[in-house]
XYZ file of C-alpha atoms in Angstrom:
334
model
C -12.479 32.398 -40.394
C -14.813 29.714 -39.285
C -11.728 27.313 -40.171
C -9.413 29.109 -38.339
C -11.241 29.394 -35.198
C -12.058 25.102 -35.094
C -7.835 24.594 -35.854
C -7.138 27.563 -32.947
C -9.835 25.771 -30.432
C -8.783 22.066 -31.175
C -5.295 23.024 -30.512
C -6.523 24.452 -27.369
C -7.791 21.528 -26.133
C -4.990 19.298 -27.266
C -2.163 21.906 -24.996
C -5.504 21.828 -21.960
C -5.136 18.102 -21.917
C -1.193 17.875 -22.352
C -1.022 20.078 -19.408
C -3.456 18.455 -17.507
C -2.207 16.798 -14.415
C -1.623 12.995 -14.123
C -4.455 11.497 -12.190
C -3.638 9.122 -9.151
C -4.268 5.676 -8.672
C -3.766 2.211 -7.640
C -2.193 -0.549 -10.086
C -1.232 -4.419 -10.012
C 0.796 -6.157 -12.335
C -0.649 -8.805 -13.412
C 0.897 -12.427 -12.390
C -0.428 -15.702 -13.327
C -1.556 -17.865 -10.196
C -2.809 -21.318 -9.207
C -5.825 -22.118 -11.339
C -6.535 -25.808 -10.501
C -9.374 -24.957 -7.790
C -7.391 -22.413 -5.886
C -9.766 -20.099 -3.902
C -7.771 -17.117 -2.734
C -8.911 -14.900 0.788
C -7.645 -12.312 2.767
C -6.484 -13.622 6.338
C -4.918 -12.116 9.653
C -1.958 -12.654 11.405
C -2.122 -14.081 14.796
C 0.387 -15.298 18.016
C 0.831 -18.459 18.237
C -0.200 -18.798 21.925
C -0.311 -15.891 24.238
C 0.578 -15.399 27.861
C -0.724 -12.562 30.411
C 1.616 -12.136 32.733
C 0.233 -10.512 36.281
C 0.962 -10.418 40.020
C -0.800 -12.534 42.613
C -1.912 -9.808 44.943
C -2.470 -6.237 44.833
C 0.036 -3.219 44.894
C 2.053 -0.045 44.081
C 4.182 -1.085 40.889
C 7.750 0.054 41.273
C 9.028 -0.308 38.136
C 8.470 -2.194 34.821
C 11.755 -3.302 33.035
C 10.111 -4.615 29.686
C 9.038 -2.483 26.783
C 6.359 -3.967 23.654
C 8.516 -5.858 20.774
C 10.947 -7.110 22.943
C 12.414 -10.535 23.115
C 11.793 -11.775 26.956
C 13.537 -15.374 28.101
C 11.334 -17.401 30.192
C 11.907 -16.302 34.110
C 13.483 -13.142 32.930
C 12.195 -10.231 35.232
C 9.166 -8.493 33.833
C 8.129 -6.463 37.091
C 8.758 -4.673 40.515
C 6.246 -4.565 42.999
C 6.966 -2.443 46.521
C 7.377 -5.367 48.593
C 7.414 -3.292 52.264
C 4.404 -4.881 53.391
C 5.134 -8.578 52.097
C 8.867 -8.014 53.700
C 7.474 -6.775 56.843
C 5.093 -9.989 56.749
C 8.519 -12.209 56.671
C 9.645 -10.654 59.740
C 6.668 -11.136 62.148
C 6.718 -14.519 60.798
C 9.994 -15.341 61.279
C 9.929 -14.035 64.957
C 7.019 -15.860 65.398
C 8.713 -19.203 64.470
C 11.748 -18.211 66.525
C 9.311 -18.366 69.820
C 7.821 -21.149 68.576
C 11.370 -23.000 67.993
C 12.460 -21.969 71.923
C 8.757 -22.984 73.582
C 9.294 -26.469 71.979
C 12.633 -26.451 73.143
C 11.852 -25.231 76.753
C 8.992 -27.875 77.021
C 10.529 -30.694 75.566
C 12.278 -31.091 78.833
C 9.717 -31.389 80.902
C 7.960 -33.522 78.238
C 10.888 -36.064 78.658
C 10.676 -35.850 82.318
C 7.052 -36.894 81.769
C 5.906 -33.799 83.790
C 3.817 -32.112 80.802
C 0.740 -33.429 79.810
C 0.290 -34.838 76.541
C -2.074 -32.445 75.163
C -0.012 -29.819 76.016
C 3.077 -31.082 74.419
C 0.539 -31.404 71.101
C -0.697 -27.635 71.203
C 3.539 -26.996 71.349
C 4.210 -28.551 68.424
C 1.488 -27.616 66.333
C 2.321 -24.459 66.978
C 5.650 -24.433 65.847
C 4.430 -26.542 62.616
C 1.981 -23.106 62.333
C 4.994 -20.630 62.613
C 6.252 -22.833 59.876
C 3.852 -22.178 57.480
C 3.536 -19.142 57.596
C 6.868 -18.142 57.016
C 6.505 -20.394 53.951
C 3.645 -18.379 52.857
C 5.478 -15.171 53.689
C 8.683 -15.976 51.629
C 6.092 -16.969 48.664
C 4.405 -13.496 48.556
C 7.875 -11.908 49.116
C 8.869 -13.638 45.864
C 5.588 -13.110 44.017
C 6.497 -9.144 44.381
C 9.485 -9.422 41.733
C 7.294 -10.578 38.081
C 8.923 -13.304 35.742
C 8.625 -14.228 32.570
C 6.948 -18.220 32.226
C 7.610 -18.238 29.157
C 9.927 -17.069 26.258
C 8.125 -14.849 22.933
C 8.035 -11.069 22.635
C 5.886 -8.496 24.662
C 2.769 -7.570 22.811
C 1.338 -5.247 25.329
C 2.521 -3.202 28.241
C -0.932 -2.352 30.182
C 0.722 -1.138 33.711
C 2.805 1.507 34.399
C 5.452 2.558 37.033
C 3.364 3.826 39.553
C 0.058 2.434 39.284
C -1.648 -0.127 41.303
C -1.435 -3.604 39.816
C -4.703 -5.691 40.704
C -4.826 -9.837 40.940
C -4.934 -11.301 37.968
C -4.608 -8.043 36.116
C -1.839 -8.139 33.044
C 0.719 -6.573 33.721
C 2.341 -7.347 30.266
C 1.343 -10.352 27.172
C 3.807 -12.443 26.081
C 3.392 -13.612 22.665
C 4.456 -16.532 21.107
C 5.508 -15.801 17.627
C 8.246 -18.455 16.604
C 5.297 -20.132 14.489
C 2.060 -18.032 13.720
C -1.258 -18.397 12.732
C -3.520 -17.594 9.791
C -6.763 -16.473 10.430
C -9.016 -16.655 7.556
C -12.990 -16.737 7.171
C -14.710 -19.288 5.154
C -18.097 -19.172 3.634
C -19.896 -22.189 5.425
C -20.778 -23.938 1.635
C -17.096 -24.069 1.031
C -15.632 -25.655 4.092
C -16.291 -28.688 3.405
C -13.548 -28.584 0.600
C -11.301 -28.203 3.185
C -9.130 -30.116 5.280
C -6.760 -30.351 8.250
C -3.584 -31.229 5.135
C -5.318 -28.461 2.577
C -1.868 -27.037 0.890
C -1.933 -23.279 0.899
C 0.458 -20.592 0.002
C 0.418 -17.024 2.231
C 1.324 -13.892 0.467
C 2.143 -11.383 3.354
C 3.034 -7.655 1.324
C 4.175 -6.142 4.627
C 7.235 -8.064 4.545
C 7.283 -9.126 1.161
C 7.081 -13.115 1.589
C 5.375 -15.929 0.352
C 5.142 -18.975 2.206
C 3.544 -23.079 2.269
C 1.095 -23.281 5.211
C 0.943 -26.042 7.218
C -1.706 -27.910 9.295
C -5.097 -26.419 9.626
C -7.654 -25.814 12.224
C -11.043 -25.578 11.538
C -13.735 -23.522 13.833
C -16.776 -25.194 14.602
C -18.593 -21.802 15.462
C -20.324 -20.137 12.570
C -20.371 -16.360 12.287
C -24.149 -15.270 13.131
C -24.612 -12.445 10.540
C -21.630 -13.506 7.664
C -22.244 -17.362 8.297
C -18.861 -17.882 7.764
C -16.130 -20.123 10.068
C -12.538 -19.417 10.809
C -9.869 -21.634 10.184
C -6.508 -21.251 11.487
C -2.909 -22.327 9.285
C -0.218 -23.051 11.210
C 3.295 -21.227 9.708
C 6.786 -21.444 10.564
C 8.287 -18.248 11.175
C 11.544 -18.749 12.536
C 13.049 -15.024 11.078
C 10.174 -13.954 13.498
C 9.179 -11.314 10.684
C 5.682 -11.963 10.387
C 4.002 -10.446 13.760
C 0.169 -10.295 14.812
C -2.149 -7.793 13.152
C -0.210 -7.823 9.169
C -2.709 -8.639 6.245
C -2.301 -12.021 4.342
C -3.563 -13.142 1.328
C -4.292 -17.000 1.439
C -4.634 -19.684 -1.699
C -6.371 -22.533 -0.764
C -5.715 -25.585 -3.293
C -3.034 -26.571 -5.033
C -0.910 -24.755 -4.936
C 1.826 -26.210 -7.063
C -0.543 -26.767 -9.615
C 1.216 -27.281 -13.567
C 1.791 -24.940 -16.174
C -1.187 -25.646 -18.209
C -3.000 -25.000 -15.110
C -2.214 -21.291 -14.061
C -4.439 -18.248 -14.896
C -3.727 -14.293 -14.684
C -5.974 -13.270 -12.130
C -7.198 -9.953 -11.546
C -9.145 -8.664 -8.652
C -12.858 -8.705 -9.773
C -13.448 -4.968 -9.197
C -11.414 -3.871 -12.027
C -13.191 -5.721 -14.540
C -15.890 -3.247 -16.379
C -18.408 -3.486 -18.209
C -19.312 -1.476 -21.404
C -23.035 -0.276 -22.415
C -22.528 -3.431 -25.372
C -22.060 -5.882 -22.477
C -18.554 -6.353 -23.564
C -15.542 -6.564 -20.943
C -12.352 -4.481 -20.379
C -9.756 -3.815 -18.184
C -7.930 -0.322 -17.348
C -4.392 -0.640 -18.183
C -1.126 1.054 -18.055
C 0.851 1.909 -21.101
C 5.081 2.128 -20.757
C 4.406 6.046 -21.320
C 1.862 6.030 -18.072
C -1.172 6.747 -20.284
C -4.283 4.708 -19.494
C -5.911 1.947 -22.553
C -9.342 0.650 -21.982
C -8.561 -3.142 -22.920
C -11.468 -5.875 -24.144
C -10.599 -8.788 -21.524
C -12.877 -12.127 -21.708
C -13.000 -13.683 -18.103
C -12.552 -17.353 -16.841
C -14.046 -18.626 -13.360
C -13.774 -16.755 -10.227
C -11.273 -17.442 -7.286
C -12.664 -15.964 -4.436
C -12.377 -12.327 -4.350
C -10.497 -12.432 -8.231
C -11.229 -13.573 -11.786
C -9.380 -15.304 -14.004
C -8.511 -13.488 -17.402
C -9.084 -15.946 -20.545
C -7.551 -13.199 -23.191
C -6.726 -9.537 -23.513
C -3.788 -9.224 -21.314
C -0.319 -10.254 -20.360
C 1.103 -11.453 -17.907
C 3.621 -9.078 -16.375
C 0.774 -5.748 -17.548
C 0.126 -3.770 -15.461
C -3.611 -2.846 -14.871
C -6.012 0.112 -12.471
C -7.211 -1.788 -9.722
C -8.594 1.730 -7.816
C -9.262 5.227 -9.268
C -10.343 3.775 -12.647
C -13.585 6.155 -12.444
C -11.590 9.441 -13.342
C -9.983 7.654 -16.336
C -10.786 8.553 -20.041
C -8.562 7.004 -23.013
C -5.207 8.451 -23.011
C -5.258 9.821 -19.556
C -1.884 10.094 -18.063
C -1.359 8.539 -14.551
C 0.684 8.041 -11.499
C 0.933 5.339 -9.268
């Protein structure tokens, strides 16, 4: 009976965990990568250059023809301001210069008669040089009422609306210059000095699934106060415009190109663990989605991932996140 009862409850167990539900987590198939001092670190996305574009005085805006992602040309109309007041400006200037025009006319006359005095025939004609002026100035903030583009790139941000008052100097839209972007990446301060304005470096960007060389580098001069890191910036080419401001990167400095003989599997260095022995394994996935604890040794360490001496393959795939609710055998999903 005793017998019968262990064979009933192990075969309990063995239906309990066959019925158990797949746990969830996060995988990454394992691909070799540069080896020959690559570091690798996450970087941002950034514009190029950008442009706020705003009005020179304030008023009601009448309508904004633009909307964020789209293309703009350079002196393509962004903006309507109500120009009533700037129009009506015009006017009185206008008429001024027209009474102007006809006292220097009038006067001119008696000026060549030599029957005006001098000063008087001055006052006349700076007057009409005045009226002059300021129907130049007039015309200007007539024209400064209808918003252009200066220059050509996509709207980033809409921050007026139809309706609202537009201040000076407030941005009415930015303009971003994204035919070539930049790479924003910290850099611990003992490690810049490996670097250079020609570093080559290869940007992984998942969002659009791309890899691509850098090219020329900036380097900050202005440390970080709490992470004492710098930023440098990598110039890339990104003529498809598919890469915009804000999407993750992941950035290998080194060589990039480096040999055969020189490229690791890499692994991120959070899913390396550690057994109570000391020894070293890995979480991977099986082709029937079970999960294998696998003995790994390690090599040197590439920034935020570790190089893998033995124990896997390239191509494996291995638990980068969730690896806590894992026991041998455990079926998964990912």
């Amino acid at each position: 009976m005793l017998l019968a009862t262990i064979v009933v409850c192990s075969c309990s167990e063995k239906k309990e965990q066959a019925t158990k539900a797949p746990v969830r987590v996060k995988t990454e198939q394992v691909s070799a990568s540069a080896g020959n001092g690559g570091q690798t670190y996450v970087g941002i996305v950034e514009e190029n250059a950008g442009t706020a574009v705003s009005f020179t005085s304030m008023g009601v805006v009448r309508q904004v023809l633009v909307n964020e992602g789209q293309h703009v040309s350079r002196g393509q109309l962004i903006a309507v301001m109500d120009d009533t007041q700037a129009r009506n400006m015009l006017n009185t200037a206008e008429a001024q210069m027209v009474q102007a025009n006809d006292a220097l006319e009038r006067y001119g006359m008696l000026h060549d008669n030599g029957s005006l005095p001098e000063a008087k025939w001055v006052e006349i004609q700076s007057k009409v040089a005045q009226a002059k002026s300021q129907v130049a100035v007039a015309k200007k903030n007539l024209a400064d009422c209808r918003l252009l583009s200066p220059v050509s790139g996509i709207v980033g941000s809409k921050n007026v609306a139809t309706g609202e008052t537009a201040m000076p100097s407030q941005a009415v839209v930015t303009v971003l210059d994204i035919n070539s972007v930049k790479v924003k990446v910290s850099i611990p301060e003992n490690e810049m000095g490996s670097i250079g304005p020609n570093t080559p470096s290869t940007i992984s960007v998942e969002a659009v699934g791309r890899q691509l060389n850098g090219g020329r580098i900036e380097k900050g001069v202005a440390a970080d106060a709490l992470t004492h890191t710098y930023d440098i910036r990598i110039h890339v080419a990104n003529s498809g415009h598919q890469l915009l401001p804000g999407m993750v990167a992941t950035v290998t400095l080194g060589n990039a190109h480096a040999p055969a003989y020189a490229r690791q599997l890499t692994v991120p260095v959070t899913s390396v663990q550690k057994k109570a022995d000391g020894s070293l394994f890995l979480w991977t996935i099986g082709n029937d989605s079970t999960a294998h604890r696998t003995p790994v040794t390690v090599g040197s360490t590439e920034g935020n991932r570790i190089g893998i001496a033995s124990g896997i393959a390239d191509g494996q795939r291995i638990v980068t996140e969730g690896y806590q609710k894992l026991s041998e055998g455990t079926k998964v999903v990912f």
